[in-house]
């Protein structure tokens, strides 16, 4: 079968280098994820193997939760065991791997300036929630929204878009998937969220028991953070639904 290709263009060579570095790191340390092959690194573009399929849907949540738990456990075992959430990690070439706290402090302050948080007290609540969640084993965040998974006709799952990669707590990227599935397709029922969390923990703890300890209260903290951080994108990128106010409990 003839392989087809897809070229993604970037504004700067630095963005190209960053996305290519992220692809290489995930390929080495998060091997449960299946990534399209990166074939050409150009000055302002990356060319990948083209994968045909559809974006993730709510019915894919159980399998994707298991995939994320497995990938996060593998990355912790392979490279992230000594990493601290409040300190940049390093790639093999010495370039910084962004920490969990710094980029999100900046983003939350920007959301306040943009009007997505009602007052300084709400901003401080969100910043406090961020600090509270910066504990436990270190995983990675790869922006697990539905468009960044391609489900093939044969049922295979590919993970695409390596532009964003930072450190994050276990369960944080699962929360991003839950929020963005809800924004895309409508609110998910609580039992489906609970089941996804159990599946995630079961997959993660196969790598080490301490990796499978994210509880629902902690997941709700992550959901609250993502509800603020994704607020500017509602109405774009297929996000057609508002996030339920109950998950904004810390920002109102």
C-alpha atoms as a printed R data frame, in Angstrom:
    type eleno elety resid chain resno       x      y      z
1   ATOM     1    CA   UNK     A     1   0.000  0.000  0.000
2   ATOM     2    CA   UNK     A     2   1.307  3.408 -0.956
3   ATOM     3    CA   UNK     A     3   2.099  5.673  2.026
4   ATOM     4    CA   UNK     A     4   0.643  9.173  1.853
5   ATOM     5    CA   UNK     A     5   1.998 12.202  3.670
6   ATOM     6    CA   UNK     A     6   0.742 15.290  5.469
7   ATOM     7    CA   UNK     A     7   2.773 18.501  5.872
8   ATOM     8    CA   UNK     A     8   2.200 20.849  8.780
9   ATOM     9    CA   UNK     A     9   3.563 24.378  8.525
10  ATOM    10    CA   UNK     A    10   4.919 26.546 11.363
11  ATOM    11    CA   UNK     A    11   5.719 30.213 11.751
12  ATOM    12    CA   UNK     A    12   9.288 29.783 13.007
13  ATOM    13    CA   UNK     A    13  12.136 27.243 12.827
14  ATOM    14    CA   UNK     A    14  12.062 27.126 16.624
15  ATOM    15    CA   UNK     A    15   8.476 25.840 16.579
16  ATOM    16    CA   UNK     A    16   9.497 23.170 14.078
17  ATOM    17    CA   UNK     A    17  12.408 22.049 16.232
18  ATOM    18    CA   UNK     A    18  10.216 21.943 19.343
19  ATOM    19    CA   UNK     A    19   7.490 19.820 17.737
20  ATOM    20    CA   UNK     A    20  10.067 17.436 16.252
21  ATOM    21    CA   UNK     A    21  11.809 17.115 19.634
22  ATOM    22    CA   UNK     A    22   8.482 16.348 21.312
23  ATOM    23    CA   UNK     A    23   7.708 13.688 18.693
24  ATOM    24    CA   UNK     A    24  11.067 12.019 19.318
25  ATOM    25    CA   UNK     A    25  10.626 12.097 23.099
26  ATOM    26    CA   UNK     A    26   7.146 10.603 22.974
27  ATOM    27    CA   UNK     A    27   8.293  7.922 20.539
28  ATOM    28    CA   UNK     A    28  11.040  6.903 22.961
29  ATOM    29    CA   UNK     A    29   9.423  7.329 26.366
30  ATOM    30    CA   UNK     A    30   5.653  7.030 25.801
31  ATOM    31    CA   UNK     A    31   5.665  3.977 23.576
32  ATOM    32    CA   UNK     A    32   2.049  2.948 24.186
33  ATOM    33    CA   UNK     A    33   1.147  6.001 22.060
34  ATOM    34    CA   UNK     A    34   1.137  5.300 18.349
35  ATOM    35    CA   UNK     A    35   2.447  8.318 16.451
36  ATOM    36    CA   UNK     A    36   2.473  8.905 12.693
37  ATOM    37    CA   UNK     A    37   6.011  8.557 11.363
38  ATOM    38    CA   UNK     A    38   7.862 11.863 10.989
39  ATOM    39    CA   UNK     A    39   9.569 11.705  7.601
40  ATOM    40    CA   UNK     A    40  10.874 15.200  6.797
41  ATOM    41    CA   UNK     A    41  11.920 18.100  9.035
42  ATOM    42    CA   UNK     A    42  11.971 21.269  6.962
43  ATOM    43    CA   UNK     A    43  12.919 24.841  7.918
44  ATOM    44    CA   UNK     A    44   9.290 25.770  8.680
45  ATOM    45    CA   UNK     A    45   7.396 22.496  8.275
46  ATOM    46    CA   UNK     A    46   7.142 18.881  9.356
47  ATOM    47    CA   UNK     A    47   5.977 16.090  7.074
48  ATOM    48    CA   UNK     A    48   4.283 13.067  8.603
49  ATOM    49    CA   UNK     A    49   2.778  9.819  7.453
50  ATOM    50    CA   UNK     A    50  -0.869 10.610  6.735
51  ATOM    51    CA   UNK     A    51  -3.363  8.670  8.853
52  ATOM    52    CA   UNK     A    52  -6.976  8.393  7.733
53  ATOM    53    CA   UNK     A    53  -9.672  8.171 10.364
54  ATOM    54    CA   UNK     A    54 -11.979 10.160 12.597
55  ATOM    55    CA   UNK     A    55 -11.429 12.215 15.759
56  ATOM    56    CA   UNK     A    56 -12.207 10.726 19.147
57  ATOM    57    CA   UNK     A    57 -15.817 10.513 20.315
58  ATOM    58    CA   UNK     A    58 -17.335  9.962 23.765
59  ATOM    59    CA   UNK     A    59 -17.584  6.211 23.217
60  ATOM    60    CA   UNK     A    60 -13.794  6.133 22.833
61  ATOM    61    CA   UNK     A    61 -13.213  7.525 26.329
62  ATOM    62    CA   UNK     A    62 -12.661  4.131 28.050
63  ATOM    63    CA   UNK     A    63 -10.007  2.992 25.575
64  ATOM    64    CA   UNK     A    64  -8.327  6.399 25.483
65  ATOM    65    CA   UNK     A    65  -8.261  6.570 29.288
66  ATOM    66    CA   UNK     A    66  -6.472  3.217 29.324
67  ATOM    67    CA   UNK     A    67  -4.072  4.414 26.634
68  ATOM    68    CA   UNK     A    68  -3.217  7.593 28.542
69  ATOM    69    CA   UNK     A    69  -2.711  5.725 31.818
70  ATOM    70    CA   UNK     A    70  -0.397  3.270 30.095
71  ATOM    71    CA   UNK     A    71   1.530  6.037 28.303
72  ATOM    72    CA   UNK     A    72   1.920  8.144 31.455
73  ATOM    73    CA   UNK     A    73   3.094  5.122 33.410
74  ATOM    74    CA   UNK     A    74   5.594  4.205 30.718
75  ATOM    75    CA   UNK     A    75   6.988  7.754 30.572
76  ATOM    76    CA   UNK     A    76   7.363  7.889 34.362
77  ATOM    77    CA   UNK     A    77   9.212  4.574 34.339
78  ATOM    78    CA   UNK     A    78  11.399  5.539 31.389
79  ATOM    79    CA   UNK     A    79  12.317  9.167 32.050
80  ATOM    80    CA   UNK     A    80  10.082 11.133 34.443
81  ATOM    81    CA   UNK     A    81  10.590  9.307 37.729
82  ATOM    82    CA   UNK     A    82  13.053 11.957 39.039
83  ATOM    83    CA   UNK     A    83  11.231 14.932 37.464
84  ATOM    84    CA   UNK     A    84   9.622 17.571 39.709
85  ATOM    85    CA   UNK     A    85   6.417 19.290 38.615
86  ATOM    86    CA   UNK     A    86   7.676 22.775 39.482
87  ATOM    87    CA   UNK     A    87  11.055 22.429 37.727
88  ATOM    88    CA   UNK     A    88  11.714 22.214 33.969
89  ATOM    89    CA   UNK     A    89  12.924 18.799 32.857
90  ATOM    90    CA   UNK     A    90  15.557 18.370 30.160
91  ATOM    91    CA   UNK     A    91  15.530 16.614 26.839
92  ATOM    92    CA   UNK     A    92  18.582 14.644 25.818
93  ATOM    93    CA   UNK     A    93  19.957 17.684 23.957
94  ATOM    94    CA   UNK     A    94  19.644 19.840 27.098
95  ATOM    95    CA   UNK     A    95  16.670 21.896 25.946
96  ATOM    96    CA   UNK     A    96  14.135 22.610 28.685
97  ATOM    97    CA   UNK     A    97  10.945 20.560 28.974
98  ATOM    98    CA   UNK     A    98   8.437 23.037 30.456
99  ATOM    99    CA   UNK     A    99   7.306 22.436 34.015
100 ATOM   100    CA   UNK     A   100   3.689 22.225 35.173
101 ATOM   101    CA   UNK     A   101   3.435 25.394 37.257
102 ATOM   102    CA   UNK     A   102   5.072 28.179 35.242
103 ATOM   103    CA   UNK     A   103   3.184 28.011 31.918
104 ATOM   104    CA   UNK     A   104  -0.173 27.622 33.676
105 ATOM   105    CA   UNK     A   105   0.394 30.510 36.055
106 ATOM   106    CA   UNK     A   106   1.001 32.663 32.993
107 ATOM   107    CA   UNK     A   107  -2.061 31.268 31.220
108 ATOM   108    CA   UNK     A   108  -4.367 31.769 34.218
109 ATOM   109    CA   UNK     A   109  -3.271 35.383 34.607
110 ATOM   110    CA   UNK     A   110  -3.962 35.873 30.903
111 ATOM   111    CA   UNK     A   111  -7.455 34.393 31.314
112 ATOM   112    CA   UNK     A   112  -8.097 36.952 34.054
113 ATOM   113    CA   UNK     A   113  -6.926 39.769 31.779
114 ATOM   114    CA   UNK     A   114  -9.181 38.406 29.017
115 ATOM   115    CA   UNK     A   115 -12.209 38.447 31.314
116 ATOM   116    CA   UNK     A   116 -12.677 34.711 31.812
117 ATOM   117    CA   UNK     A   117 -12.230 35.068 35.571
118 ATOM   118    CA   UNK     A   118 -14.539 37.590 37.260
119 ATOM   119    CA   UNK     A   119 -12.201 39.192 39.795
120 ATOM   120    CA   UNK     A   120  -8.751 38.942 41.430
121 ATOM   121    CA   UNK     A   121 -10.116 36.611 44.110
122 ATOM   122    CA   UNK     A   122 -11.146 34.106 41.431
123 ATOM   123    CA   UNK     A   123  -7.673 34.313 39.909
124 ATOM   124    CA   UNK     A   124  -6.084 33.626 43.288
125 ATOM   125    CA   UNK     A   125  -8.416 30.655 43.757
126 ATOM   126    CA   UNK     A   126  -7.290 29.173 40.455
127 ATOM   127    CA   UNK     A   127  -3.616 29.850 41.181
128 ATOM   128    CA   UNK     A   128  -4.064 28.172 44.561
129 ATOM   129    CA   UNK     A   129  -5.694 25.174 42.892
130 ATOM   130    CA   UNK     A   130  -2.751 24.939 40.518
131 ATOM   131    CA   UNK     A   131  -0.299 24.912 43.430
132 ATOM   132    CA   UNK     A   132  -2.405 22.344 45.276
133 ATOM   133    CA   UNK     A   133  -2.311 19.932 42.341
134 ATOM   134    CA   UNK     A   134   1.459 20.224 41.812
135 ATOM   135    CA   UNK     A   135   2.279 17.091 43.765
136 ATOM   136    CA   UNK     A   136   2.704 13.385 43.236
137 ATOM   137    CA   UNK     A   137   4.364 11.448 40.424
138 ATOM   138    CA   UNK     A   138   5.147 13.359 37.252
139 ATOM   139    CA   UNK     A   139   3.518 12.575 33.919
140 ATOM   140    CA   UNK     A   140   3.339 14.663 30.754
141 ATOM   141    CA   UNK     A   141   0.676 16.829 29.137
142 ATOM   142    CA   UNK     A   142   0.173 16.546 25.393
143 ATOM   143    CA   UNK     A   143  -3.153 18.352 24.888
144 ATOM   144    CA   UNK     A   144  -5.420 15.316 24.667
145 ATOM   145    CA   UNK     A   145  -8.368 16.845 22.859
146 ATOM   146    CA   UNK     A   146 -10.534 14.769 20.470
147 ATOM   147    CA   UNK     A   147  -8.836 16.174 17.354
148 ATOM   148    CA   UNK     A   148  -5.457 14.942 18.573
149 ATOM   149    CA   UNK     A   149  -6.529 11.304 18.383
150 ATOM   150    CA   UNK     A   150  -7.257  9.633 15.052
151 ATOM   151    CA   UNK     A   151  -9.318  6.448 15.224
152 ATOM   152    CA   UNK     A   152  -8.920  4.362 12.069
153 ATOM   153    CA   UNK     A   153 -11.583  2.211 10.414
154 ATOM   154    CA   UNK     A   154  -9.783 -0.837 11.817
155 ATOM   155    CA   UNK     A   155 -10.062  0.553 15.354
156 ATOM   156    CA   UNK     A   156  -6.434  1.627 15.750
157 ATOM   157    CA   UNK     A   157  -5.657  4.865 17.569
158 ATOM   158    CA   UNK     A   158  -2.967  7.330 16.509
159 ATOM   159    CA   UNK     A   159  -1.913 10.326 18.587
160 ATOM   160    CA   UNK     A   160  -1.147 13.445 16.570
161 ATOM   161    CA   UNK     A   161   0.039 17.024 17.137
162 ATOM   162    CA   UNK     A   162   3.203 17.234 19.215
163 ATOM   163    CA   UNK     A   163   3.317 21.035 19.358
164 ATOM   164    CA   UNK     A   164   2.562 21.187 23.096
165 ATOM   165    CA   UNK     A   165   4.373 19.102 25.672
166 ATOM   166    CA   UNK     A   166   4.917 19.926 29.348
167 ATOM   167    CA   UNK     A   167   5.211 18.140 32.640
168 ATOM   168    CA   UNK     A   168   1.921 17.511 34.450
169 ATOM   169    CA   UNK     A   169   0.529 15.431 37.307
170 ATOM   170    CA   UNK     A   170  -0.933 12.005 36.691
171 ATOM   171    CA   UNK     A   171  -4.524 12.416 35.493
172 ATOM   172    CA   UNK     A   172  -4.175 16.001 34.250
173 ATOM   173    CA   UNK     A   173  -4.238 15.122 30.547
174 ATOM   174    CA   UNK     A   174  -7.140 12.713 31.120
175 ATOM   175    CA   UNK     A   175  -9.058 15.696 32.514
176 ATOM   176    CA   UNK     A   176  -8.244 17.659 29.352
177 ATOM   177    CA   UNK     A   177  -9.752 14.860 27.271
178 ATOM   178    CA   UNK     A   178 -12.897 14.780 29.425
179 ATOM   179    CA   UNK     A   179 -13.372 18.550 29.224
180 ATOM   180    CA   UNK     A   180 -12.818 18.768 25.481
181 ATOM   181    CA   UNK     A   181 -15.045 15.775 24.707
182 ATOM   182    CA   UNK     A   182 -17.759 17.565 26.713
183 ATOM   183    CA   UNK     A   183 -17.188 20.852 24.895
184 ATOM   184    CA   UNK     A   184 -17.363 19.053 21.552
185 ATOM   185    CA   UNK     A   185 -20.215 16.575 22.033
186 ATOM   186    CA   UNK     A   186 -22.050 17.747 25.150
187 ATOM   187    CA   UNK     A   187 -21.689 16.966 28.870
188 ATOM   188    CA   UNK     A   188 -20.518 13.463 29.721
189 ATOM   189    CA   UNK     A   189 -22.462 11.553 32.383
190 ATOM   190    CA   UNK     A   190 -20.758 11.310 35.769
191 ATOM   191    CA   UNK     A   191 -20.632  7.469 35.664
192 ATOM   192    CA   UNK     A   192 -18.695  7.622 32.384
193 ATOM   193    CA   UNK     A   193 -16.158 10.002 33.950
194 ATOM   194    CA   UNK     A   194 -15.812  7.803 37.032
195 ATOM   195    CA   UNK     A   195 -15.316  4.713 34.864
196 ATOM   196    CA   UNK     A   196 -12.674  6.471 32.763
197 ATOM   197    CA   UNK     A   197 -10.769  7.458 35.895
198 ATOM   198    CA   UNK     A   198 -10.811  3.866 37.177
199 ATOM   199    CA   UNK     A   199  -9.576  2.615 33.817
200 ATOM   200    CA   UNK     A   200  -6.824  5.229 33.742
201 ATOM   201    CA   UNK     A   201  -5.657  4.331 37.248
202 ATOM   202    CA   UNK     A   202  -5.680  0.608 36.498
203 ATOM   203    CA   UNK     A   203  -3.488  1.138 33.432
204 ATOM   204    CA   UNK     A   204  -1.093  3.482 35.242
205 ATOM   205    CA   UNK     A   205  -0.658  1.315 38.333
206 ATOM   206    CA   UNK     A   206   0.546 -1.607 36.237
207 ATOM   207    CA   UNK     A   207   3.774  0.383 35.926
208 ATOM   208    CA   UNK     A   208   3.943  1.235 39.650
209 ATOM   209    CA   UNK     A   209   1.218  1.147 42.338
210 ATOM   210    CA   UNK     A   210   1.675  4.811 43.290
211 ATOM   211    CA   UNK     A   211   0.785  5.929 39.759
212 ATOM   212    CA   UNK     A   212  -2.818  4.758 40.002
213 ATOM   213    CA   UNK     A   213  -3.994  6.890 42.907
214 ATOM   214    CA   UNK     A   214  -5.768  9.844 41.235
215 ATOM   215    CA   UNK     A   215  -9.143 10.184 42.980
216 ATOM   216    CA   UNK     A   216 -12.275 11.981 41.837
217 ATOM   217    CA   UNK     A   217 -11.647 15.062 43.981
218 ATOM   218    CA   UNK     A   218  -8.251 15.529 42.358
219 ATOM   219    CA   UNK     A   219  -9.715 14.927 38.894
220 ATOM   220    CA   UNK     A   220 -12.339 17.602 39.635
221 ATOM   221    CA   UNK     A   221  -9.528 20.023 40.487
222 ATOM   222    CA   UNK     A   222  -7.985 19.336 37.086
223 ATOM   223    CA   UNK     A   223 -11.375 19.759 35.405
224 ATOM   224    CA   UNK     A   224 -11.802 23.156 37.076
225 ATOM   225    CA   UNK     A   225  -8.388 24.285 35.836
226 ATOM   226    CA   UNK     A   226  -9.079 23.097 32.295
227 ATOM   227    CA   UNK     A   227 -12.495 24.776 32.295
228 ATOM   228    CA   UNK     A   228 -10.762 28.134 32.729
229 ATOM   229    CA   UNK     A   229  -7.768 27.421 30.513
230 ATOM   230    CA   UNK     A   230  -9.954 26.282 27.576
231 ATOM   231    CA   UNK     A   231 -12.589 29.022 27.982
232 ATOM   232    CA   UNK     A   232 -11.309 31.203 25.087
233 ATOM   233    CA   UNK     A   233 -11.733 28.341 22.627
234 ATOM   234    CA   UNK     A   234 -15.457 27.736 23.106
235 ATOM   235    CA   UNK     A   235 -17.051 28.400 19.724
236 ATOM   236    CA   UNK     A   236 -13.838 27.395 17.941
237 ATOM   237    CA   UNK     A   237 -12.180 24.125 16.982
238 ATOM   238    CA   UNK     A   238 -15.458 22.240 17.251
239 ATOM   239    CA   UNK     A   239 -16.096 23.290 20.864
240 ATOM   240    CA   UNK     A   240 -19.847 23.936 20.638
241 ATOM   241    CA   UNK     A   241 -20.942 23.458 24.247
242 ATOM   242    CA   UNK     A   242 -20.355 25.559 27.344
243 ATOM   243    CA   UNK     A   243 -18.670 23.839 30.278
244 ATOM   244    CA   UNK     A   244 -21.091 23.121 33.170
245 ATOM   245    CA   UNK     A   245 -20.825 25.756 35.894
246 ATOM   246    CA   UNK     A   246 -20.423 23.144 38.605
247 ATOM   247    CA   UNK     A   247 -16.837 22.600 37.446
248 ATOM   248    CA   UNK     A   248 -16.198 26.335 37.732
249 ATOM   249    CA   UNK     A   249 -16.834 26.134 41.472
250 ATOM   250    CA   UNK     A   250 -13.371 27.504 42.213
251 ATOM   251    CA   UNK     A   251 -13.608 30.482 39.855
252 ATOM   252    CA   UNK     A   252 -16.920 32.083 40.722
